[in-house]
PDB file of C-alpha atoms in Angstrom:
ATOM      1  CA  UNK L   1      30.771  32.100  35.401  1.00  0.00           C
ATOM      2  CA  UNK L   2      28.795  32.798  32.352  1.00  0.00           C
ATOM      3  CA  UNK L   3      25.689  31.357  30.992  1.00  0.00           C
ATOM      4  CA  UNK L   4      21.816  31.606  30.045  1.00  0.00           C
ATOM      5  CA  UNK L   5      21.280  32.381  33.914  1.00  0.00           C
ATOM      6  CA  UNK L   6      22.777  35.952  32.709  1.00  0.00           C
ATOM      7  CA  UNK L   7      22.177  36.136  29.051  1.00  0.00           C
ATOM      8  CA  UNK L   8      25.636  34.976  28.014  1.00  0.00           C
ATOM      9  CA  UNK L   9      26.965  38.499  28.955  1.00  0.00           C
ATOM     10  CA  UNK L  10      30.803  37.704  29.096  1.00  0.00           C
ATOM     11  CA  UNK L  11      31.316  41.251  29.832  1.00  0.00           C
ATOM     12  CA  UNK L  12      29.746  40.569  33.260  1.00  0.00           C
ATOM     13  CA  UNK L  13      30.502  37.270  34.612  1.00  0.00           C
ATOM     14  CA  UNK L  14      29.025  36.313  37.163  1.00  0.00           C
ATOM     15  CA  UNK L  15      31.190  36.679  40.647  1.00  0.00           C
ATOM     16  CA  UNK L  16      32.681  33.169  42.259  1.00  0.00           C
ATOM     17  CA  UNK L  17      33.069  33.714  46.249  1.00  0.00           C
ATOM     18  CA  UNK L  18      37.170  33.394  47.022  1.00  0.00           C
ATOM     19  CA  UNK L  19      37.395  31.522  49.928  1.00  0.00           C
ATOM     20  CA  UNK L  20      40.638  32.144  52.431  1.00  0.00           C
ATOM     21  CA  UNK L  21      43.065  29.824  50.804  1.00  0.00           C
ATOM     22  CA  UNK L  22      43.139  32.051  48.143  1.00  0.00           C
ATOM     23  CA  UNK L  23      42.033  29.694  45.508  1.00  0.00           C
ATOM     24  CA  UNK L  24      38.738  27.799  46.316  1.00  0.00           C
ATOM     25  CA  UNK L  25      35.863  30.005  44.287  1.00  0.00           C
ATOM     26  CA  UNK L  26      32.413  29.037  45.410  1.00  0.00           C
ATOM     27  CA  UNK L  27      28.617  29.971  44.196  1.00  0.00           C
ATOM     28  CA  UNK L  28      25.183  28.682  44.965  1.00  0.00           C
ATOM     29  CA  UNK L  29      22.416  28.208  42.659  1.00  0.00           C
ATOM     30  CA  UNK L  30      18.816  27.774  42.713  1.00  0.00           C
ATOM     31  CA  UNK L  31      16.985  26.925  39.800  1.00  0.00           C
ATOM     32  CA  UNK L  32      13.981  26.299  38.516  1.00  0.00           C
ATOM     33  CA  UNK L  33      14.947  25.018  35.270  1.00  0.00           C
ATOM     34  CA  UNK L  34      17.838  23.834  33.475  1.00  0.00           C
ATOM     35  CA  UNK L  35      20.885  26.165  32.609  1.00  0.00           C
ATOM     36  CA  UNK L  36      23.783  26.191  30.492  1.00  0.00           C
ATOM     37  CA  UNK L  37      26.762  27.291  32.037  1.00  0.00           C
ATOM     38  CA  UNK L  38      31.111  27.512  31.594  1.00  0.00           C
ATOM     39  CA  UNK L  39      33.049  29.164  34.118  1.00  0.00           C
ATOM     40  CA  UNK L  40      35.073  31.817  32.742  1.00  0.00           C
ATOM     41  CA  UNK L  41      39.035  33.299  34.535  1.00  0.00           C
ATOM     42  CA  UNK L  42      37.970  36.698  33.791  1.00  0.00           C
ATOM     43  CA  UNK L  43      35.981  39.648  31.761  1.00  0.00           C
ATOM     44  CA  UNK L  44      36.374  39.582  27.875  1.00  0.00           C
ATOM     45  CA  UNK L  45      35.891  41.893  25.501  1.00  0.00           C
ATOM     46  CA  UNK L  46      34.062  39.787  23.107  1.00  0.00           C
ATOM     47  CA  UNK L  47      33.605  36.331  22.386  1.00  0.00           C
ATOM     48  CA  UNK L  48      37.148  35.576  20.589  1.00  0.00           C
ATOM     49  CA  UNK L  49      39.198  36.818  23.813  1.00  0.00           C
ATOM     50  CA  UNK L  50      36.433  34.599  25.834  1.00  0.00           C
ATOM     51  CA  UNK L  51      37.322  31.254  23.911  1.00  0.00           C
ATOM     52  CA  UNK L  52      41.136  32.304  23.101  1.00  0.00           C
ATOM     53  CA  UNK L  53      41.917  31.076  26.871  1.00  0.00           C
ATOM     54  CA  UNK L  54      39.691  32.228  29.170  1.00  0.00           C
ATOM     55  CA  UNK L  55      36.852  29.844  28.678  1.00  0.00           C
ATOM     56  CA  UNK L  56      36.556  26.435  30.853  1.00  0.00           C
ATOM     57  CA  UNK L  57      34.130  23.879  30.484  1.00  0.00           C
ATOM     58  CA  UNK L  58      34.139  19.760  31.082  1.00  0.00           C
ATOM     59  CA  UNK L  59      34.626  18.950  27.667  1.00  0.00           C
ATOM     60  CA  UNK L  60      34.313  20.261  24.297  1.00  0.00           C
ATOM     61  CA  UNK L  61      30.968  18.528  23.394  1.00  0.00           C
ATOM     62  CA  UNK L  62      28.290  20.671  24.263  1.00  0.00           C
ATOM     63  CA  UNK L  63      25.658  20.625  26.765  1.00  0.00           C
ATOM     64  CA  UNK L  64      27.152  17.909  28.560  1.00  0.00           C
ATOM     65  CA  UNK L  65      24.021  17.365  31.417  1.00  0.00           C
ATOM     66  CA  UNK L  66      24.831  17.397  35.139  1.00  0.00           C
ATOM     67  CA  UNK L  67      22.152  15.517  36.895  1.00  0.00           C
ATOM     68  CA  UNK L  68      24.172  14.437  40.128  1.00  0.00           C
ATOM     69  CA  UNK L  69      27.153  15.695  42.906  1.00  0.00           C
ATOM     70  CA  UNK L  70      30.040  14.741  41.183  1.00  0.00           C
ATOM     71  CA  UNK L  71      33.571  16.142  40.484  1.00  0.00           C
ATOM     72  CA  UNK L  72      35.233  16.857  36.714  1.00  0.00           C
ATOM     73  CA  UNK L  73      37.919  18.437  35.457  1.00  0.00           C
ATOM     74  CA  UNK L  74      37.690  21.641  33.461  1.00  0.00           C
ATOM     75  CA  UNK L  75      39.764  22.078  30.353  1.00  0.00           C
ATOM     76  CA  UNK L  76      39.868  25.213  27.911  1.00  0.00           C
ATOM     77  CA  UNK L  77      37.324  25.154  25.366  1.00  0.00           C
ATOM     78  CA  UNK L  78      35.920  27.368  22.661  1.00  0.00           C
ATOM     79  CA  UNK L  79      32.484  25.573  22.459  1.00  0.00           C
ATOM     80  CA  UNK L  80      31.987  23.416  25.028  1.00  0.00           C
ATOM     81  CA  UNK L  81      29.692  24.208  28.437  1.00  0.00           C
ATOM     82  CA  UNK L  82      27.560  21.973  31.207  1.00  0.00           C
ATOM     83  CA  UNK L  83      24.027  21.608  31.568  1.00  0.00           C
ATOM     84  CA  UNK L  84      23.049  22.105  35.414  1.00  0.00           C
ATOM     85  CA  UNK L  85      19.677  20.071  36.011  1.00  0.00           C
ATOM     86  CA  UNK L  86      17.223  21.843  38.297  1.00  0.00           C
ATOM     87  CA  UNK L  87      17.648  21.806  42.234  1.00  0.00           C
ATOM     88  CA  UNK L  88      19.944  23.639  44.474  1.00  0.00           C
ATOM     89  CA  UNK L  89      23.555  23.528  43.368  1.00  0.00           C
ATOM     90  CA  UNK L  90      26.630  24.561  45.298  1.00  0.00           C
ATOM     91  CA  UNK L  91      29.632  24.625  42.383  1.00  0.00           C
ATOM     92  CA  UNK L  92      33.554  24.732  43.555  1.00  0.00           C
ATOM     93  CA  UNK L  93      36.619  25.570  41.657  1.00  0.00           C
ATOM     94  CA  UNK L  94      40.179  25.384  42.321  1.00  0.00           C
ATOM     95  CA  UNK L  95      41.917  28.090  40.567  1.00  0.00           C
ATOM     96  CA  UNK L  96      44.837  26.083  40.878  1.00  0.00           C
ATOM     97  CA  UNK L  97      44.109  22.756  39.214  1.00  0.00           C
ATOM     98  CA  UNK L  98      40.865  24.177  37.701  1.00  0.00           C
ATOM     99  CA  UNK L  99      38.913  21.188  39.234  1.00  0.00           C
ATOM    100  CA  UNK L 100      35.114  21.697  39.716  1.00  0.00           C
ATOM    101  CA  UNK L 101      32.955  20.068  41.953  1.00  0.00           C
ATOM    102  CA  UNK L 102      29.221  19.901  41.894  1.00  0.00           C
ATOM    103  CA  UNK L 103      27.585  19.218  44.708  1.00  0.00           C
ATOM    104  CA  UNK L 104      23.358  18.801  44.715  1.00  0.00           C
ATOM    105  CA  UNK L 105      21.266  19.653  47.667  1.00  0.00           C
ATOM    106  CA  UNK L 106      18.363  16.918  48.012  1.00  0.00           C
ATOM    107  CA  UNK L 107      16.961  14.935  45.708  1.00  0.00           C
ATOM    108  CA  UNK L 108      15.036  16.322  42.940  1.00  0.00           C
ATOM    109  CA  UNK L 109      12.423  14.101  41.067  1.00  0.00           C
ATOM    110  CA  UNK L 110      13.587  13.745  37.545  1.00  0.00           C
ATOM    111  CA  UNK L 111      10.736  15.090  34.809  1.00  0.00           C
ATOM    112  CA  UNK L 112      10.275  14.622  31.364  1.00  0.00           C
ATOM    113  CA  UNK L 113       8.774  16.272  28.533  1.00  0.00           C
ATOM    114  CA  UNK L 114       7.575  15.918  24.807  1.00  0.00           C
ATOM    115  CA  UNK L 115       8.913  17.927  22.082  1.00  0.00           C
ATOM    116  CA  UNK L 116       9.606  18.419  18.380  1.00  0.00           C
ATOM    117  CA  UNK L 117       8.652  20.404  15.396  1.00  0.00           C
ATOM    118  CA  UNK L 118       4.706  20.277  15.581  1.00  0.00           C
ATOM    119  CA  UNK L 119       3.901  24.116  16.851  1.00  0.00           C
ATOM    120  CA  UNK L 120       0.273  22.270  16.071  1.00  0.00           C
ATOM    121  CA  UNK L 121       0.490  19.527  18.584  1.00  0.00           C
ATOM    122  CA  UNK L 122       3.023  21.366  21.267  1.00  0.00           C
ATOM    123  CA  UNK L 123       1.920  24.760  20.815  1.00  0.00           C
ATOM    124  CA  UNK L 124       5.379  25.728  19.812  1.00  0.00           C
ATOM    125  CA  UNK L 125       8.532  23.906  18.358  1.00  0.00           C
ATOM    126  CA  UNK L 126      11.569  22.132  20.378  1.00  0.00           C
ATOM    127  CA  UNK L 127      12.934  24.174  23.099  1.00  0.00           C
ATOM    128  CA  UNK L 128      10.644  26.708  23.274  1.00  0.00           C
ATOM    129  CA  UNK L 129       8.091  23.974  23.672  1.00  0.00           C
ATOM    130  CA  UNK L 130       9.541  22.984  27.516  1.00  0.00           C
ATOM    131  CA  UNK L 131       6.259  23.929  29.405  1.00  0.00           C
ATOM    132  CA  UNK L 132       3.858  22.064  31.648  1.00  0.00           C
ATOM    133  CA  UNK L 133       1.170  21.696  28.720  1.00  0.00           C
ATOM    134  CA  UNK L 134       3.963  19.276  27.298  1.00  0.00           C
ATOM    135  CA  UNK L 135       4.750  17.655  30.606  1.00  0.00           C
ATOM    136  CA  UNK L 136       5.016  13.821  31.044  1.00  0.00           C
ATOM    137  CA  UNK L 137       2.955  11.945  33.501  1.00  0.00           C
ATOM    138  CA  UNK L 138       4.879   9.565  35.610  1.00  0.00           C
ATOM    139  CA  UNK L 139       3.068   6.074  35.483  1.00  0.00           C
ATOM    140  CA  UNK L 140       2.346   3.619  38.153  1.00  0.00           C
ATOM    141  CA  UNK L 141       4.897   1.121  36.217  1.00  0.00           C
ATOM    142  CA  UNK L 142       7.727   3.931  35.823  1.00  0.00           C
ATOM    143  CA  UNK L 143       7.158   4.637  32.911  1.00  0.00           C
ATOM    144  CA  UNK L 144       6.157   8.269  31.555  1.00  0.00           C
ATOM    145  CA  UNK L 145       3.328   9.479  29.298  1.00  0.00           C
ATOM    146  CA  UNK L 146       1.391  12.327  27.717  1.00  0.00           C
ATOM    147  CA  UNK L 147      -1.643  12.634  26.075  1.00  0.00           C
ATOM    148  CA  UNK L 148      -2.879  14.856  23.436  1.00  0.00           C
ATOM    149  CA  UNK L 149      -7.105  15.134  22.678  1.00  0.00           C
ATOM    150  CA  UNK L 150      -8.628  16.343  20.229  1.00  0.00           C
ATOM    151  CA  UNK L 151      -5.263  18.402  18.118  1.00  0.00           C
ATOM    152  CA  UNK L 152      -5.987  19.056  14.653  1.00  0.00           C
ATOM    153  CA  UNK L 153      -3.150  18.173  12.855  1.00  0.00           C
ATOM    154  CA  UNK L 154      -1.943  18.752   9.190  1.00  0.00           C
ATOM    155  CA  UNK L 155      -0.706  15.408   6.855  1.00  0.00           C
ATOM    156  CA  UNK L 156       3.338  14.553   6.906  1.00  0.00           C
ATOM    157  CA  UNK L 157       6.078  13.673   9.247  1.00  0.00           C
ATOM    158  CA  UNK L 158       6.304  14.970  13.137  1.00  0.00           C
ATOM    159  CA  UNK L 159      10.118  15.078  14.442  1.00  0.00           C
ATOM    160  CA  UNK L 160      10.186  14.639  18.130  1.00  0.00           C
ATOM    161  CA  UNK L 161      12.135  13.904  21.168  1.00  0.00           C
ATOM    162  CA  UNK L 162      12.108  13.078  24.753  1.00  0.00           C
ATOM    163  CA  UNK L 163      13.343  15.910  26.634  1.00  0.00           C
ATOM    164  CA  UNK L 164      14.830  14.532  30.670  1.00  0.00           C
ATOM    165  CA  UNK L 165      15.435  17.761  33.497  1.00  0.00           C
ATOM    166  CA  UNK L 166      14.334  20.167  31.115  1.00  0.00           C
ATOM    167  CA  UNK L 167      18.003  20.044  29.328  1.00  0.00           C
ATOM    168  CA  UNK L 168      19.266  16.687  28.223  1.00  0.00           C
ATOM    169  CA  UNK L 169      17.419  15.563  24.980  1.00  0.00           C
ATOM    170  CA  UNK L 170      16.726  11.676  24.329  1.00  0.00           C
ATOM    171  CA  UNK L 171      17.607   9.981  22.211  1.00  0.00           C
ATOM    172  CA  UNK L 172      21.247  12.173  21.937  1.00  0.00           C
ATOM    173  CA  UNK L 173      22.628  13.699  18.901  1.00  0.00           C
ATOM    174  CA  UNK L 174      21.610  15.235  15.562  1.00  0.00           C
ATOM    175  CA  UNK L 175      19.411  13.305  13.361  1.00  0.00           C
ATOM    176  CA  UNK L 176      18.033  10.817  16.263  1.00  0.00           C
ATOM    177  CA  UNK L 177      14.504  12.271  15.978  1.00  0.00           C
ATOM    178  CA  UNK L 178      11.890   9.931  16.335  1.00  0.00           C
ATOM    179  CA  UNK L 179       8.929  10.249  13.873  1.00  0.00           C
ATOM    180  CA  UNK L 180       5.077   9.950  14.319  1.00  0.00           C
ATOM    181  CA  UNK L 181       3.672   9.842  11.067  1.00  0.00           C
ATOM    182  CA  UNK L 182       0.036  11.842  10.099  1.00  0.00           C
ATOM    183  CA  UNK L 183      -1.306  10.599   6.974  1.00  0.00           C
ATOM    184  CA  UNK L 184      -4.129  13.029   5.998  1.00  0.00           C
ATOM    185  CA  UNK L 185      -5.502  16.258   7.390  1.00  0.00           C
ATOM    186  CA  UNK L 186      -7.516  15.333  10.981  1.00  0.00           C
ATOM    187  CA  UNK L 187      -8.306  15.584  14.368  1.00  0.00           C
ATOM    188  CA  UNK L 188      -6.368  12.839  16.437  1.00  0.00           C
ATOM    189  CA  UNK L 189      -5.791  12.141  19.939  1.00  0.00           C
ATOM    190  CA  UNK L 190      -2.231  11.471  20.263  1.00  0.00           C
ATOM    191  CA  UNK L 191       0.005   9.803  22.722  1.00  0.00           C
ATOM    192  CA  UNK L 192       3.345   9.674  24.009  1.00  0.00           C
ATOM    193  CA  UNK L 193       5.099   7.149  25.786  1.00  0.00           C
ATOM    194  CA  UNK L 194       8.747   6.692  27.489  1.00  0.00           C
ATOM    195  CA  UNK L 195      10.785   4.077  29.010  1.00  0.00           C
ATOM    196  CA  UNK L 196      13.338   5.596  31.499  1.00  0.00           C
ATOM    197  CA  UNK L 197      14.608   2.005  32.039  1.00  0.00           C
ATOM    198  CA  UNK L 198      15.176   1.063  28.870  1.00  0.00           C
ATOM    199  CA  UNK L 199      18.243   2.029  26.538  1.00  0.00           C
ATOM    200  CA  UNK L 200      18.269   6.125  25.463  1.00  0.00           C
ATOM    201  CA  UNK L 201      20.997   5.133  22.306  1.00  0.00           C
ATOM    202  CA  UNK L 202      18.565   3.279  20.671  1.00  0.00           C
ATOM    203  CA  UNK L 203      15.652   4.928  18.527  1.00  0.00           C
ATOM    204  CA  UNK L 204      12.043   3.933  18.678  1.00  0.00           C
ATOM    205  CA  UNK L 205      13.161   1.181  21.536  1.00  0.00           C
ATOM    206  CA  UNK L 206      12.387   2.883  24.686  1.00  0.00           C
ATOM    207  CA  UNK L 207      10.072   6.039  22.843  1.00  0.00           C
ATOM    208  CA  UNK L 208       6.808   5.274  21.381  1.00  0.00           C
ATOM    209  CA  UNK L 209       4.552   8.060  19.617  1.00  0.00           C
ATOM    210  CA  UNK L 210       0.684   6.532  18.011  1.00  0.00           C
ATOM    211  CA  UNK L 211      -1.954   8.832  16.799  1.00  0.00           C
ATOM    212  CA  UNK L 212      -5.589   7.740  16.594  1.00  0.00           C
ATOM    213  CA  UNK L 213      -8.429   9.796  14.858  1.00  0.00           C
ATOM    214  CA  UNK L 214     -11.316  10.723  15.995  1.00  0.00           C
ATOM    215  CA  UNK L 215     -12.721   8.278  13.266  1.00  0.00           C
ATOM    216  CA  UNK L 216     -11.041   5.329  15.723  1.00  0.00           C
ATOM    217  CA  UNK L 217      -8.414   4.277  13.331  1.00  0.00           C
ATOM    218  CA  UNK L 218      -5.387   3.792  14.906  1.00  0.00           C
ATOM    219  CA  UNK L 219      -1.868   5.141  13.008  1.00  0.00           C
ATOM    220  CA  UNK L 220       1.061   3.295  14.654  1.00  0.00           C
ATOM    221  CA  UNK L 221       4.800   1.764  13.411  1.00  0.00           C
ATOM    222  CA  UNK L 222       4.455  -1.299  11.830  1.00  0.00           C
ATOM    223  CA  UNK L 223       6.444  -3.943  13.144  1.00  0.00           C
ATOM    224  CA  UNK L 224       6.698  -7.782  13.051  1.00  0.00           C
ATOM    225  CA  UNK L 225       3.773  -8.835  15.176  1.00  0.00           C
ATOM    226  CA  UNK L 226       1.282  -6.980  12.684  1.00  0.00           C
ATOM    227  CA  UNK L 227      -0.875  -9.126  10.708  1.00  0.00           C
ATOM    228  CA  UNK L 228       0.198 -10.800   7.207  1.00  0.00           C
ATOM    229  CA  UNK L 229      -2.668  -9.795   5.366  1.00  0.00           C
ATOM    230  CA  UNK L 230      -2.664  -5.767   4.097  1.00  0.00           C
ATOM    231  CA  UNK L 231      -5.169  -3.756   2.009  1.00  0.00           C
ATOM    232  CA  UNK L 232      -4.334  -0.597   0.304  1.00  0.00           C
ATOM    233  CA  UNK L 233      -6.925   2.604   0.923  1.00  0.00           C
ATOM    234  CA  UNK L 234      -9.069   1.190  -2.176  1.00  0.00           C
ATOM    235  CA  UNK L 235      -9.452  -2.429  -0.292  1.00  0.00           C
ATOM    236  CA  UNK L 236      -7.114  -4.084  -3.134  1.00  0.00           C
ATOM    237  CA  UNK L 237      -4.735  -7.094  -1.056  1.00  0.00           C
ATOM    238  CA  UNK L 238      -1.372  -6.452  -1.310  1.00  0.00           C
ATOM    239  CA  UNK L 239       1.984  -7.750  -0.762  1.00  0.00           C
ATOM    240  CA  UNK L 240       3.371  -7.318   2.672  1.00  0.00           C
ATOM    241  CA  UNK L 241       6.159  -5.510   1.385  1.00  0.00           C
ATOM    242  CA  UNK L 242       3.969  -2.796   0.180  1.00  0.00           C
ATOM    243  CA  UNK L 243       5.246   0.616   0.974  1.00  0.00           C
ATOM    244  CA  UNK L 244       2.379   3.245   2.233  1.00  0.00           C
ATOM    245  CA  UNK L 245      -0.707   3.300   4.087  1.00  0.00           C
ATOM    246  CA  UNK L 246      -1.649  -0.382   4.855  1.00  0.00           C
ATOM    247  CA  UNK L 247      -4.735  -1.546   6.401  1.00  0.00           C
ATOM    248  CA  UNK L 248      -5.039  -5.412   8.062  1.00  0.00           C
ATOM    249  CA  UNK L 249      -7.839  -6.130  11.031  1.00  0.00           C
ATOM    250  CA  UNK L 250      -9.424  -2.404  10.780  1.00  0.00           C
ATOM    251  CA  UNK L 251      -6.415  -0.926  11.499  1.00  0.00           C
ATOM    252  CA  UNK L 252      -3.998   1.407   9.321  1.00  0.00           C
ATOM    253  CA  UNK L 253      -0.266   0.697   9.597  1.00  0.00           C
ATOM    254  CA  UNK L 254       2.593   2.743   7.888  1.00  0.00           C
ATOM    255  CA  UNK L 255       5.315   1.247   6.058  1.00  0.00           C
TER     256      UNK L 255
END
């Protein structure tokens, strides 16, 4: 096997245990976090013997998570690899029908965090921002939340996601971020909020992001149930189609 649990070194694959029928290969993990990982028939030179036919993963998308025991079939690949949740994990593969099974010791509470491209809110950006300061709280409802106090935070858009096991962001794919919108220089205290229950496909439905300042106006996403009567930022009434920073019962809403 290959993966971030040894640096991607495919000139040192990690060793599968043969069993006695010659073609069950067996290994045990233990982790901590969340790893990528493909399993691999042999040593390559670089990485264009490694994906010219020696590279197996479940499917050519990549980072396909692996929460749960279950069983797949490997096919050859030149991108594709598995996300491994964290827990204990005992993986199997049949050298014959290259059929991998996945098997999960216990049950490991699923965690979330809160990520995106605001090193000012989450200390760093995306990926690199997976540590307990960015940690979701479970609630008493199910649902998940953190909570940001007192951030100074520059004007403009922040890009964020939900981020489940450490591995599998939500919502999926490129260009799904969800935004949180700043609209001047300030302290705020921000929060987070996520919906496991709900539907992971659908932006801004299960994921809600609202920044208040320390002044105690509140910045939210302005939807149908807020009020019909706006102000602009100089107290003029305006159309309810206004594009902007809008302000109706003492609270700002972007449009």
């Amino acid at each position: 096997m290959v993966g971030s649990i040894n640096n991607w070194d495919i000139s040192n694959p990690i060793a599968m245990t043969l069993g006695a029928d010659g073609k069950t290969n067996t290994y045990e993990l233990n982790l901590s976090a969340a790893q990528n990982i493909f399993v691999c028939t042999a040593a390559a030179s670089d990485w264009t013997v490694m994906n010219s036919g020696l590279r197996y993963a479940i499917t050519q998308q990549k980072n396909v998570p692996i929460t749960q025991s279950g069983n797949y079939q490997l096919i050859t690949v030149s991108e594709g690899n598995f996300n491994l949740s964290p827990g204990e994990w005992t993986i199997t593969v049949n050298a014959e029908t290259m059929a991998a099974t996945f098997t999960k010791k216990g049950s490991v509470e699923t965690f979330y965090h809160v990520t995106g491209g605001s090193a000012e809110l989450f200390g760093n950006t995306w990926g690199d921002a997976l540590t307990d300061d960015n940690k979701m709280v479970k609630q008493a409802d199910g649902t998940y939340k953190k909570t940001y106090d007192g951030v100074t935070l520059t004007a403009g858009d922040i890009m964020y996601k939900i981020v489940r096991d450490g591995g599998t962001y939500i919502p999926d794919g490129t260009g799904n971020d969800n935004i949180l919108n700043i609209p001047e220089d300030g302290t705020y205290n921000v929060v987070f909020t996520y919906n496991p229950a709900g539907d992971p496909d659908l932006e801004g439905l299960t994921t809600t992001g609202e920044a208040t300042s320390t002044t105690g106006i509140s910045l939210v996403k302005v939807s149908d149930s807020v009020p019909t009567v706006y102000y602009n930022l100089k107290g003029q009434r305006v159309n309810a189609d206004t594009k902007g920073i809008l302000i109706a019962d003492g609270k700002k809403f972007i449009r």
